[in-house]
Coordinates of C-alpha atoms and ligand atoms in Angstrom, one line a residue:
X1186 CA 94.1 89.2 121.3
X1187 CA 95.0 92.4 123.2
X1188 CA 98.3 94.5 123.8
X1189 CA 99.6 94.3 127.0
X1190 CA 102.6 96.6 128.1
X1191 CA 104.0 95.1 130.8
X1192 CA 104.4 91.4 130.3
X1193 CA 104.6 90.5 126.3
X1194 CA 101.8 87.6 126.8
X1195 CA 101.9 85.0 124.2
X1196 CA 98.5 84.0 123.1
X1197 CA 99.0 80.9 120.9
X1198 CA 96.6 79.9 117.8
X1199 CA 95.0 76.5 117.5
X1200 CA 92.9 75.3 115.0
X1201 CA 88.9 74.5 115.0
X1202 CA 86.3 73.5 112.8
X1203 CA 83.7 75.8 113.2
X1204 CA 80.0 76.5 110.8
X1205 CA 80.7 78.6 107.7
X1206 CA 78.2 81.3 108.5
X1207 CA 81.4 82.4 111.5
X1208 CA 83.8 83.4 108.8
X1209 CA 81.9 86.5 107.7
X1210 CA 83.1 89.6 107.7
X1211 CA 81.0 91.6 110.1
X1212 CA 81.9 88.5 112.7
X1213 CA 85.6 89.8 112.4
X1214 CA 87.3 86.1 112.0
X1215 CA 90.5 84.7 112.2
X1216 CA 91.1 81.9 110.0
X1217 CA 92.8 79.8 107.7
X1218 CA 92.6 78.9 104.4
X1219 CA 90.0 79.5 101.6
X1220 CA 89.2 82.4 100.9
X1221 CA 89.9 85.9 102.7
X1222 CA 87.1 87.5 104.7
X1223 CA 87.7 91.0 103.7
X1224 CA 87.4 93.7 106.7
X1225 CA 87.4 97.2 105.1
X1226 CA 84.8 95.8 101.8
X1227 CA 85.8 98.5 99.4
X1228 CA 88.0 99.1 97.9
X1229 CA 90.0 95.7 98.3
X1230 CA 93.4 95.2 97.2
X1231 CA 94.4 94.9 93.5
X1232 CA 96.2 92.2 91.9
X1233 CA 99.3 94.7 91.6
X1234 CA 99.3 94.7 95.9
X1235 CA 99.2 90.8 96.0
X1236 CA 102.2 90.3 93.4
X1237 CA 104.6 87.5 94.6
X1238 CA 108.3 89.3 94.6
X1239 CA 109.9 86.4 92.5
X1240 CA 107.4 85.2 89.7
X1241 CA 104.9 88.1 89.7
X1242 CA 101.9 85.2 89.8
X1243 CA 99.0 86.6 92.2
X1244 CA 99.4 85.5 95.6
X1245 CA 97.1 83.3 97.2
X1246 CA 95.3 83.7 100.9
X1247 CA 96.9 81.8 103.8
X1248 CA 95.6 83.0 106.7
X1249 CA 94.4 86.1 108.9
X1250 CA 94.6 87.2 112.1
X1251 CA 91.6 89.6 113.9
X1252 CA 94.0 91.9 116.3
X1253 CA 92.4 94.8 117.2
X1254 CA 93.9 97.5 119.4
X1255 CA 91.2 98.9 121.2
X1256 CA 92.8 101.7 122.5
X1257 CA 93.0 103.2 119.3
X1258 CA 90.1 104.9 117.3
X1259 CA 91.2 104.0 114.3
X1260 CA 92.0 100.5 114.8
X1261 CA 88.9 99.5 116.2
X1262 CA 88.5 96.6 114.3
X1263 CA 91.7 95.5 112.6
X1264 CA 93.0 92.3 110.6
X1265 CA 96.1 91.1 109.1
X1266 CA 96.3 89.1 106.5
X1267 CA 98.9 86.5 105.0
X1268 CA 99.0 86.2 101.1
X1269 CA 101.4 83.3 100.0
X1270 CA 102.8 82.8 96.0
X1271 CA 101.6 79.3 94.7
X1272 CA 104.8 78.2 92.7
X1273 CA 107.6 75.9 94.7
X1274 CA 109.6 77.5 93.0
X1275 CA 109.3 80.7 94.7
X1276 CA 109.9 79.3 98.4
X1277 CA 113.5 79.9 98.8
X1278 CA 115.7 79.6 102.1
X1279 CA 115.4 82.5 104.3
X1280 CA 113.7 84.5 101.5
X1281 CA 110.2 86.1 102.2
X1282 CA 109.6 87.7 98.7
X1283 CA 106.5 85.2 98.1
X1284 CA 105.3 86.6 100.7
X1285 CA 102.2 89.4 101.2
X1286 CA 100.9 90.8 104.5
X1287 CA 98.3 93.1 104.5
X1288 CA 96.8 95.5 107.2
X1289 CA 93.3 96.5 107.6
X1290 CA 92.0 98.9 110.0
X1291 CA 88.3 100.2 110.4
X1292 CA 87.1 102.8 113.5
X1293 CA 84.1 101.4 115.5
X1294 CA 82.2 103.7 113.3
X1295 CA 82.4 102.9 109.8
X1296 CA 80.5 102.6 106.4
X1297 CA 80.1 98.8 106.8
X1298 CA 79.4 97.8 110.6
X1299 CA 77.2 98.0 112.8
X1300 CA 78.6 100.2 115.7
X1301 CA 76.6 97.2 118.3
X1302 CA 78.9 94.1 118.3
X1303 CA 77.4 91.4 116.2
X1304 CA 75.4 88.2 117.8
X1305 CA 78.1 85.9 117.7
X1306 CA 76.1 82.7 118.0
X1307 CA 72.8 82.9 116.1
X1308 CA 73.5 81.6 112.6
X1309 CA 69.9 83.4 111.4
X1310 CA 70.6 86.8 113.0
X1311 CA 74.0 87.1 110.5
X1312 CA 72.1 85.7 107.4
X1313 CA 72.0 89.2 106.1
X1314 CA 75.2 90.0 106.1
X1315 CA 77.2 93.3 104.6
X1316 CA 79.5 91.1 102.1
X1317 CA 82.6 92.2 99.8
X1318 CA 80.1 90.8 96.7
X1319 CA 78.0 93.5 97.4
X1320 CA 80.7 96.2 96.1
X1321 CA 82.5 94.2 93.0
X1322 CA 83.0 91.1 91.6
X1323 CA 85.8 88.8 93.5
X1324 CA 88.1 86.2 91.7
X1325 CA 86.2 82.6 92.3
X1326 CA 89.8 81.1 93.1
X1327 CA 91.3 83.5 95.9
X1328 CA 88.7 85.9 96.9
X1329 CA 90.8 88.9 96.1
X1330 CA 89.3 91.4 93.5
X1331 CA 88.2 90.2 89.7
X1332 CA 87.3 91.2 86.5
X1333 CA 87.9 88.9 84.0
X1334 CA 84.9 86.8 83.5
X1335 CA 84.4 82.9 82.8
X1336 CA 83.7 83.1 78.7
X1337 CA 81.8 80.0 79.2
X1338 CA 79.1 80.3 81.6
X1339 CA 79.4 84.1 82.1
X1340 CA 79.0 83.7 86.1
X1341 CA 82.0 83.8 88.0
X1342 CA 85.4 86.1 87.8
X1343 CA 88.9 85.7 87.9
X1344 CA 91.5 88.4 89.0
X1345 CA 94.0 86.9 86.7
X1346 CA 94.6 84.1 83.5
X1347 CA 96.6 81.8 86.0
X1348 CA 93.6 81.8 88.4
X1349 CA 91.0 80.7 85.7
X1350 CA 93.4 78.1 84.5
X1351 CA 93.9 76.5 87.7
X1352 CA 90.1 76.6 89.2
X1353 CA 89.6 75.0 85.8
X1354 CA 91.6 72.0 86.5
X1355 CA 90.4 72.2 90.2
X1356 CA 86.5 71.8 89.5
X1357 CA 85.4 75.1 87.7
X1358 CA 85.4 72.6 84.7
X1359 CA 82.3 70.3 85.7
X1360 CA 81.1 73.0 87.4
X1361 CA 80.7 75.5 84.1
X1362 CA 78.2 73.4 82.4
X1363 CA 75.9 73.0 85.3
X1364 CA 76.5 76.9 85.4
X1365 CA 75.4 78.0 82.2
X1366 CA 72.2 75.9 82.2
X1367 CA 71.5 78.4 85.5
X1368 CA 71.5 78.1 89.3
X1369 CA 72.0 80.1 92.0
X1370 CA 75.1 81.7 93.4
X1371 CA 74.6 79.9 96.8
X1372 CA 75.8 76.7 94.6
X1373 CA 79.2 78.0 93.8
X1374 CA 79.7 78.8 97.1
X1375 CA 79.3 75.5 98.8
X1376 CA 80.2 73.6 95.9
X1377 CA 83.8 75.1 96.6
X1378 CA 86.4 72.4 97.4
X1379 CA 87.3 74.4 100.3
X1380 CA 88.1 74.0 103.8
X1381 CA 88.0 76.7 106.6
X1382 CA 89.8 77.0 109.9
X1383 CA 88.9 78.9 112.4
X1384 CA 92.0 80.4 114.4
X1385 CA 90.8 80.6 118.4
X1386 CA 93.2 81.2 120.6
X1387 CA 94.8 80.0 124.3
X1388 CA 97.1 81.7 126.0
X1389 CA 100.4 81.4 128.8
X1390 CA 102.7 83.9 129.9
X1391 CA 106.2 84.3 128.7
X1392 CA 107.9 83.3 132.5
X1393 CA 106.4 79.8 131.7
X1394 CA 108.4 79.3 128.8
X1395 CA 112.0 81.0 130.6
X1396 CA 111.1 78.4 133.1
X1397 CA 112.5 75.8 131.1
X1398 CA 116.1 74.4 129.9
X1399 CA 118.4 74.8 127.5
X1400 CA 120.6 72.4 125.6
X1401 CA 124.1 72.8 124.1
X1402 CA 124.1 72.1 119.9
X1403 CA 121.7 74.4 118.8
X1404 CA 120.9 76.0 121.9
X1405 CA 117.6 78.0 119.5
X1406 CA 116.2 74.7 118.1
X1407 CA 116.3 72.6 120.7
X1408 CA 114.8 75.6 122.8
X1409 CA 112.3 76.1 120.3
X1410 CA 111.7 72.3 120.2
X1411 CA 110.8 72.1 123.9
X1412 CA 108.1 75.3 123.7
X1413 CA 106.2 73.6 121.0
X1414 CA 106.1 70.5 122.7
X1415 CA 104.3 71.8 125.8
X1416 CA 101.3 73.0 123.5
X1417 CA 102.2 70.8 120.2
X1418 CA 99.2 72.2 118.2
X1419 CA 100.2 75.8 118.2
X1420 CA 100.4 76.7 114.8
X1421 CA 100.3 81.1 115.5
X1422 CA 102.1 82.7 118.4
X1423 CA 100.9 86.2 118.9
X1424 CA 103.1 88.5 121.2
X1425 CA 102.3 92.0 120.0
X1426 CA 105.6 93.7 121.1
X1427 CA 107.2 90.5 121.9
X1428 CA 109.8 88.5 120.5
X1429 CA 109.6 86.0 117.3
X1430 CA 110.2 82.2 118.8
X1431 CA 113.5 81.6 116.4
X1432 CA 113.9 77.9 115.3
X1433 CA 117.7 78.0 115.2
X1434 CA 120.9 80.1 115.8
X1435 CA 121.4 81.3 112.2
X1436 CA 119.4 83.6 110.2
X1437 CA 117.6 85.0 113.0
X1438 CA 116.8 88.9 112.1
X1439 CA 117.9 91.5 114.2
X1440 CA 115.3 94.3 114.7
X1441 CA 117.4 96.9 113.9
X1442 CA 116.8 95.3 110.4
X1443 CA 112.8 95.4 110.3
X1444 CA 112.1 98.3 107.6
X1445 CA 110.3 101.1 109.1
X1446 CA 106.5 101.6 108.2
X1447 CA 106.8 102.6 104.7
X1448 CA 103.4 104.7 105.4
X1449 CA 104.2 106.4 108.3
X1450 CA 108.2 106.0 109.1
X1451 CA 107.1 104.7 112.8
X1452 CA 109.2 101.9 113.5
X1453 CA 107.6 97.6 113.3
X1454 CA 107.5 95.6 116.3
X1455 CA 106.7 92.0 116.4
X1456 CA 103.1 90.6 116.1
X1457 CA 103.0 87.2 115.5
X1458 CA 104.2 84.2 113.8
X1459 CA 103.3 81.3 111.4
X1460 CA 104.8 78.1 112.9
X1461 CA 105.8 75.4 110.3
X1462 CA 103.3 72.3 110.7
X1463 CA 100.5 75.0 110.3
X1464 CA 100.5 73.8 106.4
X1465 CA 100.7 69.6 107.4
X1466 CA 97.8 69.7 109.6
X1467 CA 95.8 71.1 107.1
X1468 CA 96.9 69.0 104.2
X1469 CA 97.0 72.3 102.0
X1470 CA 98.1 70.5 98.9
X1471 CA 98.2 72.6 96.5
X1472 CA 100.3 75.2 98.4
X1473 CA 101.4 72.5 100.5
X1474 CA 105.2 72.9 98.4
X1475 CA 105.1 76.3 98.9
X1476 CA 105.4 76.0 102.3
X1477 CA 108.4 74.1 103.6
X1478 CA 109.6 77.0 106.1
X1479 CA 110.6 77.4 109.4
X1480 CA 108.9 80.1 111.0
X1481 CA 107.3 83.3 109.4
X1482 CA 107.3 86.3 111.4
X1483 CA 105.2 89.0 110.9
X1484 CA 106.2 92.8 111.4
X1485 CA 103.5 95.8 111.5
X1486 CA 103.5 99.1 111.9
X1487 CA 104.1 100.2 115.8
X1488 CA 101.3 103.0 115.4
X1489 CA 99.0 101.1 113.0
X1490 CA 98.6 104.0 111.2
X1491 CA 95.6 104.3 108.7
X1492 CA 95.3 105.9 105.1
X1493 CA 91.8 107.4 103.9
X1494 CA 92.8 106.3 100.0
X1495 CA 94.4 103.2 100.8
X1496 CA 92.5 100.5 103.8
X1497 CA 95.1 97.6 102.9
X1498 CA 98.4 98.6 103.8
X1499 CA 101.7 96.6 103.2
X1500 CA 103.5 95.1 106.0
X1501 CA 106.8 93.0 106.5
X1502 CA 106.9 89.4 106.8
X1503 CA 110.5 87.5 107.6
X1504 CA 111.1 83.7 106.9
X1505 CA 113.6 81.9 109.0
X1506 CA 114.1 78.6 107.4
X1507 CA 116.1 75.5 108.9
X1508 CA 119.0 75.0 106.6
X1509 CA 121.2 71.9 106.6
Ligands
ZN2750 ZN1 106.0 83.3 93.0
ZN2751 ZN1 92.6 85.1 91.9
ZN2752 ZN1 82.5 79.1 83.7
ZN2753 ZN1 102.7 103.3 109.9

């Protein structure tokens, strides 16, 4: 997905099934659900940097987006990610609070890739692959860092109580026993309940979608109706430096209103949003409540600027929900 000056392009995310072995790190994904795949390995983010703004729970992984800006060193390789809270209760009209986004950026030449692109279709060339497990022991629920270990069968970590609870009810429970009597790691990992979505991408230019007509009542929502319904299984538009696709007249955010890069001061333009039958298609239950939004649009940091101590930086997400 590249920057281009001139024309803000829209390159729109669709979903496909695609092997595991594609959603590891060093091939630079972008997908949904599951787990994250980590870009910069170590140090990750803590629990404290993945806190939901309402209930203080641990947020969960939604989704991330591979966007790197080639013409910068520093952002070589470069990945956003989109944390969401569990709890219902935290998905409120027009409120983003239960939301995380995260910004990763490595330089071509870094401490865990190879500098030569990776073979992108040989599953046995990527077997050995540089992995986050390599560097500390990740939470068996989300991925995200974790140190508390299962008491039982002394194999798997959690980054928090309400994590271990819940993969308990999910399957850790019939999976502990089995566990403790001894088998390989490889077993948790396809055992997992999981499903993963990879994120490709198709793209059409911005004139396209002026080309078409506008209706009276809610001049936004019936506008935003008619985009979707040229390419109905959108479910990311990215526009680096272009405009959020509104779903309706009220509550739209006026840029003036983006926070600046709390990093760096530089001003946030537009990246890409979330589109709301991302969650249905998938049949996300157990975030699927979370989820009932609009649109989510996500704001970074105009210069992507980096931090030596610090490779997961926040940045701002807005939720524009459809309110009766
Ligand atoms: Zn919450
Ligand atoms: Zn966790
Ligand atoms: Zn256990
Ligand atoms: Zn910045």
């Amino acid at each position: 997905m590249s920057d281009n000056e001139s024309i803000p392009r829209v390159d729109l995310g669709i979903l496909a099934k695609v092997p595991k072995w594609r959603f590891y790190s060093h091939l630079f994904p972008s997908k949904v659900g599951a787990k994250p795949a980590w870009l910069s390995l170590k140090p990750l983010p803590t629990v404290d940097n993945l806190k939901c703004g309402i209930c203080s729970e641990v947020c969960i992984f939604l989704l991330q987006i591979y966007s790197p800006l080639i013409e910068s060193d520093d952002s070589f390789h470069r990945t956003i990610f989109v944390f969401i809270c569990r709890n219902p209760n935290c998905s409120l009209p027009n409120d983003s609070r239960n939301i995380v986004v995260l910004r990763s950026c490595l330089p071509r030449e870094n401490r865990f890739y190879s500098y030569i692109p990776p073979d992108y279709d040989s599953e046995t060339a990527n077997r050995s692959a540089p992995s986050e497990c390599y560097y500390q022991s990740l939470c068996a629920l989300c991925g995200c860092v974790g140190q508390k270990k299962c008491g039982s069968c002394q194999r798997i970590y959690y980054c928090c109580k309400s994590h271990q609870v819940l993969d308990w009810k999910e399957g850790h429970k019939e999976e502990c026993g089995v566990l403790q009597i001894g088998r390989n790691d490889n077993t948790i990992e396809e055992g997992a309940k999981s499903f993963e979505t990879e994120l490709t991408k198709s793209n059409f230019s911005v004139e396209e979608l002026e080309k078409m007509a506008f209706s009276k009542s809610d001049r936004t929502f019936e506008n935003f109706k008619k985009i979707v319904k040229v390419h109905p299984e959108q479910m990311i538009r990215y526009s680096r430096k272009g405009t959020p696709l509104w779903i309706t007249d009220e509550n739209q955010l006026n840029v003036d209103d983006v926070p600046n890069c709390q990093y760096c001061g530089s001003r946030r333009v537009f990246e890409f949003q979330i589109m709301p039958h991302l969650v249905y298609k998938l049949g996300l239950d157990s975030i699927g409540k979370s989820l009932d939004w609009g649109v989510i649009s996500i704001f970074t940091c105009e210069k992507s600027c980096t931090d030596t101590s610090n490779n997961y930086l926040r940045e701002f997400a807005y939720k524009q929900d459809v309110t009766n």
